[in-house]
mmCIF file of C-alpha atoms in Angstrom:
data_model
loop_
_atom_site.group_PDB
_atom_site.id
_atom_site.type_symbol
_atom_site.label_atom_id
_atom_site.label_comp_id
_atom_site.label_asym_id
_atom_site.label_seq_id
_atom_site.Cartn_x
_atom_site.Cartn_y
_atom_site.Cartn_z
ATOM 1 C CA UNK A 1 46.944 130.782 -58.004
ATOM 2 C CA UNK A 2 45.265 129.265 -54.743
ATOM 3 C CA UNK A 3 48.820 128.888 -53.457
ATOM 4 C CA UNK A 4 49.949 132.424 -54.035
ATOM 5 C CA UNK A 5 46.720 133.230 -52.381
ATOM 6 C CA UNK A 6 47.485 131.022 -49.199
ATOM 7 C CA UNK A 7 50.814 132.549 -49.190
ATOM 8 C CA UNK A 8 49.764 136.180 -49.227
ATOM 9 C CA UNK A 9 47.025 135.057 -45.753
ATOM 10 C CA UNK A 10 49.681 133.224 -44.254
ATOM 11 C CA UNK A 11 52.827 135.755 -44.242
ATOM 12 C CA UNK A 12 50.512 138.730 -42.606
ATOM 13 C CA UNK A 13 49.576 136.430 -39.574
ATOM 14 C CA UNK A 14 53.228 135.488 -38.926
ATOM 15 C CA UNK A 15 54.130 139.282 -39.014
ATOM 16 C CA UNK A 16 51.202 139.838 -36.334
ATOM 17 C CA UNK A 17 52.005 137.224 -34.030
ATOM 18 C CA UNK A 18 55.529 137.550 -33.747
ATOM 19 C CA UNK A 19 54.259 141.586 -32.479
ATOM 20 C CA UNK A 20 56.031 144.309 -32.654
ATOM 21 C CA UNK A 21 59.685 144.533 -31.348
ATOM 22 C CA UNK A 22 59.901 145.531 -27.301
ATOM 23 C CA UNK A 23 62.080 148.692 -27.097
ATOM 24 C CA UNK A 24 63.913 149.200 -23.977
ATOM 25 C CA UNK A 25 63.893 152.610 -22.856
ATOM 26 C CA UNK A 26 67.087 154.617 -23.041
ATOM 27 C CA UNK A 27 66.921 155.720 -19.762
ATOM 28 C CA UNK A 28 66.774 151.916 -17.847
ATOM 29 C CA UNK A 29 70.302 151.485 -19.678
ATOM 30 C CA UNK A 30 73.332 153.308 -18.634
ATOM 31 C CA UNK A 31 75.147 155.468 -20.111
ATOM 32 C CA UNK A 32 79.133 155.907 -21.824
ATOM 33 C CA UNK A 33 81.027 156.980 -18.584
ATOM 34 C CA UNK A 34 82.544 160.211 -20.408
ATOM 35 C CA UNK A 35 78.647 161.408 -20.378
ATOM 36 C CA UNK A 36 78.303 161.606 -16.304
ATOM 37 C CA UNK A 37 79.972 164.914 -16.484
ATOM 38 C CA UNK A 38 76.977 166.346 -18.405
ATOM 39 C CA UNK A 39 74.973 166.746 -15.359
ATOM 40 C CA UNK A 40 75.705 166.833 -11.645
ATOM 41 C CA UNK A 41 74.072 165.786 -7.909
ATOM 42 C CA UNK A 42 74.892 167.672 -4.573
ATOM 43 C CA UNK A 43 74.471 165.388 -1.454
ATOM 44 C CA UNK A 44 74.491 166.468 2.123
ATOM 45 C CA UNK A 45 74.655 163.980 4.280
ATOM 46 C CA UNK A 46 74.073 163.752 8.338
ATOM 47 C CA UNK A 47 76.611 160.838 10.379
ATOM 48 C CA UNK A 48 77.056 159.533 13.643
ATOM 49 C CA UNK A 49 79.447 156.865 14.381
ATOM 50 C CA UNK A 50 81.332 155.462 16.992
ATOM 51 C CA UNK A 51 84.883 154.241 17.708
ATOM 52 C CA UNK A 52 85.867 151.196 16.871
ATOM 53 C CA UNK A 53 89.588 152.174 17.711
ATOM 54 C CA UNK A 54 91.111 155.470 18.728
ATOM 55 C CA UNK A 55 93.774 155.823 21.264
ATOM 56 C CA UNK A 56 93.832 159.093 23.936
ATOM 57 C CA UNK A 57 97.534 160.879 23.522
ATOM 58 C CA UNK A 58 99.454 160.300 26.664
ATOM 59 C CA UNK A 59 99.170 163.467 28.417
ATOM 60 C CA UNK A 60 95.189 162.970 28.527
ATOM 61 C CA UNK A 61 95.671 159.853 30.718
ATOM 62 C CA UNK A 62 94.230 162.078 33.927
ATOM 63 C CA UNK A 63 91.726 163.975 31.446
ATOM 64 C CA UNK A 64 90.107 161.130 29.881
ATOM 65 C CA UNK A 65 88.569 162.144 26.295
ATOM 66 C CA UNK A 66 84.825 161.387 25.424
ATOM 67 C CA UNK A 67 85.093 159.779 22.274
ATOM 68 C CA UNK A 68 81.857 159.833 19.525
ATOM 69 C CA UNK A 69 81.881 161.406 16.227
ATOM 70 C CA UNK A 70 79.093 162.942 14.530
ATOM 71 C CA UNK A 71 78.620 165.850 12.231
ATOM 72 C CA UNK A 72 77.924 166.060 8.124
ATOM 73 C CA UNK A 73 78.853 165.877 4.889
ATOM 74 C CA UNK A 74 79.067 167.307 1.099
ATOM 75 C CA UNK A 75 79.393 165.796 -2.039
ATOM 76 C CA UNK A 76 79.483 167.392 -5.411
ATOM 77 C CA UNK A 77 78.907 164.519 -7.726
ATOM 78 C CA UNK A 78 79.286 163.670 -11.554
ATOM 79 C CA UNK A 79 76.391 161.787 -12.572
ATOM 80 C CA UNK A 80 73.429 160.218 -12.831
ATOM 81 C CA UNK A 81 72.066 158.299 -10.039
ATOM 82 C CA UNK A 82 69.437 156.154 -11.852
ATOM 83 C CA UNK A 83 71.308 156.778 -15.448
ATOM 84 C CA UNK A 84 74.916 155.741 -14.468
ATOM 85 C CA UNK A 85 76.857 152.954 -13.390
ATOM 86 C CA UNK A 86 79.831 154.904 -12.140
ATOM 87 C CA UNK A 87 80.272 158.086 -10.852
ATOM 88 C CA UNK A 88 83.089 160.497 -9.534
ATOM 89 C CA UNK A 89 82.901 163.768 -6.994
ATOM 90 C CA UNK A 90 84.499 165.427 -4.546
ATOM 91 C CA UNK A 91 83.428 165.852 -1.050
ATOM 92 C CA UNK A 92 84.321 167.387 2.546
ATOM 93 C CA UNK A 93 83.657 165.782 5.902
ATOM 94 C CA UNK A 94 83.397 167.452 9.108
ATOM 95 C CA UNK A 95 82.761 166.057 12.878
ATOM 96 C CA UNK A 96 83.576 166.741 16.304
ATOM 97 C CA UNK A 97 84.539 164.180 17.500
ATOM 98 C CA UNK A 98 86.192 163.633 21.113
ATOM 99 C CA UNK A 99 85.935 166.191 24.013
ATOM 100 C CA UNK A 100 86.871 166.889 27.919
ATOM 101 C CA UNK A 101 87.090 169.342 30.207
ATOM 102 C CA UNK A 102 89.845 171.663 28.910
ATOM 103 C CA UNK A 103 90.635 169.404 24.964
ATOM 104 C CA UNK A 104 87.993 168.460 21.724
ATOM 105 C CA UNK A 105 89.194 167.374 18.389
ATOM 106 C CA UNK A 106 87.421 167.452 15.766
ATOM 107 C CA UNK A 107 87.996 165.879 12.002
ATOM 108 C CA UNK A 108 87.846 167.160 8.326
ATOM 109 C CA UNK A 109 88.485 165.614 5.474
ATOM 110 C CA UNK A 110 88.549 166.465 1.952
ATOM 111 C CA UNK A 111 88.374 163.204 -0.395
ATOM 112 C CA UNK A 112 87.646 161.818 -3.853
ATOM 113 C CA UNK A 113 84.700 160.069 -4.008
ATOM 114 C CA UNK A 114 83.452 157.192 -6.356
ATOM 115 C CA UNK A 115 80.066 155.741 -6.349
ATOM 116 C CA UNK A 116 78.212 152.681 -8.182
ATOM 117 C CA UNK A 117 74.374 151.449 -7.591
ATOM 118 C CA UNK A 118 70.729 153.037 -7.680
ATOM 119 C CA UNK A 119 68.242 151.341 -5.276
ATOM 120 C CA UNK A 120 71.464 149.727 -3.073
ATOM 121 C CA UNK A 121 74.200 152.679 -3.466
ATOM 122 C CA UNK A 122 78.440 152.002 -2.416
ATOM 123 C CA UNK A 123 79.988 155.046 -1.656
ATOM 124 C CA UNK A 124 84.437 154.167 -1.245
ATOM 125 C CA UNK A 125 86.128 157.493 -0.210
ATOM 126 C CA UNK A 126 89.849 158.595 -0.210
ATOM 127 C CA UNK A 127 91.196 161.919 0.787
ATOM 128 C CA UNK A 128 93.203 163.492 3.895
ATOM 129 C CA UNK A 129 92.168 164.517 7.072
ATOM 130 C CA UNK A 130 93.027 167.669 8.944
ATOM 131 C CA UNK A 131 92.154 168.051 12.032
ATOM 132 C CA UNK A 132 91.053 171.120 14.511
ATOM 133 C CA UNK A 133 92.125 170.665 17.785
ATOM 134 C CA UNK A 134 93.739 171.681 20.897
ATOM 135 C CA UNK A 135 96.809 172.303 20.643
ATOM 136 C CA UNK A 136 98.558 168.759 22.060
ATOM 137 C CA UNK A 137 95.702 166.986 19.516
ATOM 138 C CA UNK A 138 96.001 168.218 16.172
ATOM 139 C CA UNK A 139 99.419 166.181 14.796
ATOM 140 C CA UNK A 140 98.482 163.032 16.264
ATOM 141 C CA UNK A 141 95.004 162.151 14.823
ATOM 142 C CA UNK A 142 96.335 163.771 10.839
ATOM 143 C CA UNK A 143 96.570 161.209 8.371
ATOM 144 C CA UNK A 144 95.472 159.534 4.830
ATOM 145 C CA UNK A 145 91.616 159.174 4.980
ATOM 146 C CA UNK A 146 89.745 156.380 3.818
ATOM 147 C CA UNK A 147 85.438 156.312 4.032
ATOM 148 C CA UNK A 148 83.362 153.020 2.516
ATOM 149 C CA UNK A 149 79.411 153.370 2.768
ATOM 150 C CA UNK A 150 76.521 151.529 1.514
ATOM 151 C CA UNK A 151 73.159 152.756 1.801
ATOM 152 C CA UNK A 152 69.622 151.781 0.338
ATOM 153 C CA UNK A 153 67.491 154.712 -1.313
ATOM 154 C CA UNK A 154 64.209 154.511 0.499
ATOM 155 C CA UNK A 155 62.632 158.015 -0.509
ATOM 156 C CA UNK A 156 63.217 157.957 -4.779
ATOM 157 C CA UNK A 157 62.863 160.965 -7.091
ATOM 158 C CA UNK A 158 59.856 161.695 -8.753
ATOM 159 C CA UNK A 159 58.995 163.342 -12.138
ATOM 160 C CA UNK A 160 57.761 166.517 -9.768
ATOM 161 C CA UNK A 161 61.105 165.993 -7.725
ATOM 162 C CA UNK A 162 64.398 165.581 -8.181
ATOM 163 C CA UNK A 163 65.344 164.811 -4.552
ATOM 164 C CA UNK A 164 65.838 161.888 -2.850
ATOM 165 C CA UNK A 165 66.437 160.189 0.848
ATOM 166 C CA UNK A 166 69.024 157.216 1.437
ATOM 167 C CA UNK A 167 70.060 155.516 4.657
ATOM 168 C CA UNK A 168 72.879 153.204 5.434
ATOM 169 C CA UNK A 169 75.906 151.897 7.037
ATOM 170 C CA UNK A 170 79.178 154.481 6.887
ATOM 171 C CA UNK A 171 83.141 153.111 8.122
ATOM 172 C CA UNK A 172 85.769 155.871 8.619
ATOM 173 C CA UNK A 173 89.480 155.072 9.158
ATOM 174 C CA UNK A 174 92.279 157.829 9.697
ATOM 175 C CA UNK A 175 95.864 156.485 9.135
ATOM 176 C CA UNK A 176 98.645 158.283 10.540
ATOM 177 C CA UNK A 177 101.908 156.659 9.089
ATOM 178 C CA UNK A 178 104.134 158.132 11.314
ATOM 179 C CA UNK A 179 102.500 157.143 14.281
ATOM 180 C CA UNK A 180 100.357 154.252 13.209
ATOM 181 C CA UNK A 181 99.215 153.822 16.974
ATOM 182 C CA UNK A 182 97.242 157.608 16.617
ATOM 183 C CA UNK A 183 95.257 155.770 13.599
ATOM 184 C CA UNK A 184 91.589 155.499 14.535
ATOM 185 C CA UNK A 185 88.380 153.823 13.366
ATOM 186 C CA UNK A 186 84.189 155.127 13.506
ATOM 187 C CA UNK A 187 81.729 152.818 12.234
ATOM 188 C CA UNK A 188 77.896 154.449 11.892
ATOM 189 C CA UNK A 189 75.411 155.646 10.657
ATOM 190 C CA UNK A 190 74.763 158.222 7.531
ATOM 191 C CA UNK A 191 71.086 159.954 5.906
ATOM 192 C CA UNK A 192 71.875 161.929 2.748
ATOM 193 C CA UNK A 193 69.695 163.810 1.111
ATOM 194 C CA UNK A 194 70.538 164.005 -2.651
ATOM 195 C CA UNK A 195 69.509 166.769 -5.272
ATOM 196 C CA UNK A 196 70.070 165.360 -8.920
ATOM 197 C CA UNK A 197 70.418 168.474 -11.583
ATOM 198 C CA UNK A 198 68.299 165.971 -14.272
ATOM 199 C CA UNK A 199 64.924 164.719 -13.291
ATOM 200 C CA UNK A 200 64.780 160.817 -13.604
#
């Protein structure tokens, strides 16, 4: 009898000190991919960025163009930020971006987008770019589109708001396969502004 009695002292105190089971919550893990099309995010996004390469056509030799991109962004994305790993969109790219006297070109794009991260966010883009231009400028400067970013959120979403500010690095190339030497290069800087449809 004593030892039944020891037992029945000693098996509660093990149950008490081990404590009760930490539960992670749901929302610090991330979800099934196929579930990022339950809710959406719009970004708009503001960019500046200048050449790296980008070659004047010939007939602007005596008309030299001023080359610097800048302009915006949209993004309709699938997804989570804080909830998913991965997440798909679409998006649309605008800038003006080289200009003289009597020429300007400008570039838009409409791309895929994919996107990975919270805090420290990768943006890789793929789409084509059209261009509106004068008329000796719009063929040359056409081409597959390809847009890497990564960014850092430095504003986050709140229970009260849904919206949040990131800033980072942003590399555009334009590839023109039938004249490769009309491909061009901007590396810059983007601020996007993100509204999520599912508070954090």
């Amino acid at each position: 009898m004593p030892s039944l009695f020891l037992l029945s002292l000693l098996f509660p105190v093990t149950a008490t000190a081990a404590g009760p089971k930490e539960v992670t919550p749901a929302s610090s893990e991330a979800r099934p991919f196929t579930k990022i099309f339950s809710n959406f995010s719009v970004q708009l996004g503001l960019d500046a960025a200048g050449p790296v390469y980008f070659k004047d056509t010939a007939d602007g030799r005596l008309e030299e163009l001023s080359v610097f991109q800048y302009g915006g962004h949209l993004n309709l994305m699938f997804g989570n930020t804080f909830s998913d790993r991965h997440r798909l969109g679409l998006g649309f790219f605008f800038a003006p971006t080289a200009v003289s006297e009597n020429r300007n070109l400008s570039y838009m794009a409409p791309y895929l987008v994919y996107e990975t991260g919270s805090d420290w966010i990768l943006q890789l883009e793929a789409g084509y770019n059209l261009t509106s231009a004068s008329k000796d400028l719009e063929k040359q400067y056409e081409g597959a589109y390809l847009g890497t970013g990564i960014s850092y959120v430095f504003l986050k979403p709140s229970p009260e708001s849904p919206i949040y500010l990131s800033l980072g690095l942003k590399g555009r190339a334009i590839v023109n396969l039938d004249q490769p030497e009309y491909s061009s290069m901007f590396v810059g800087l983007q601020l996007e502004l993100t509204y999520q449809t599912v508070k954090p």
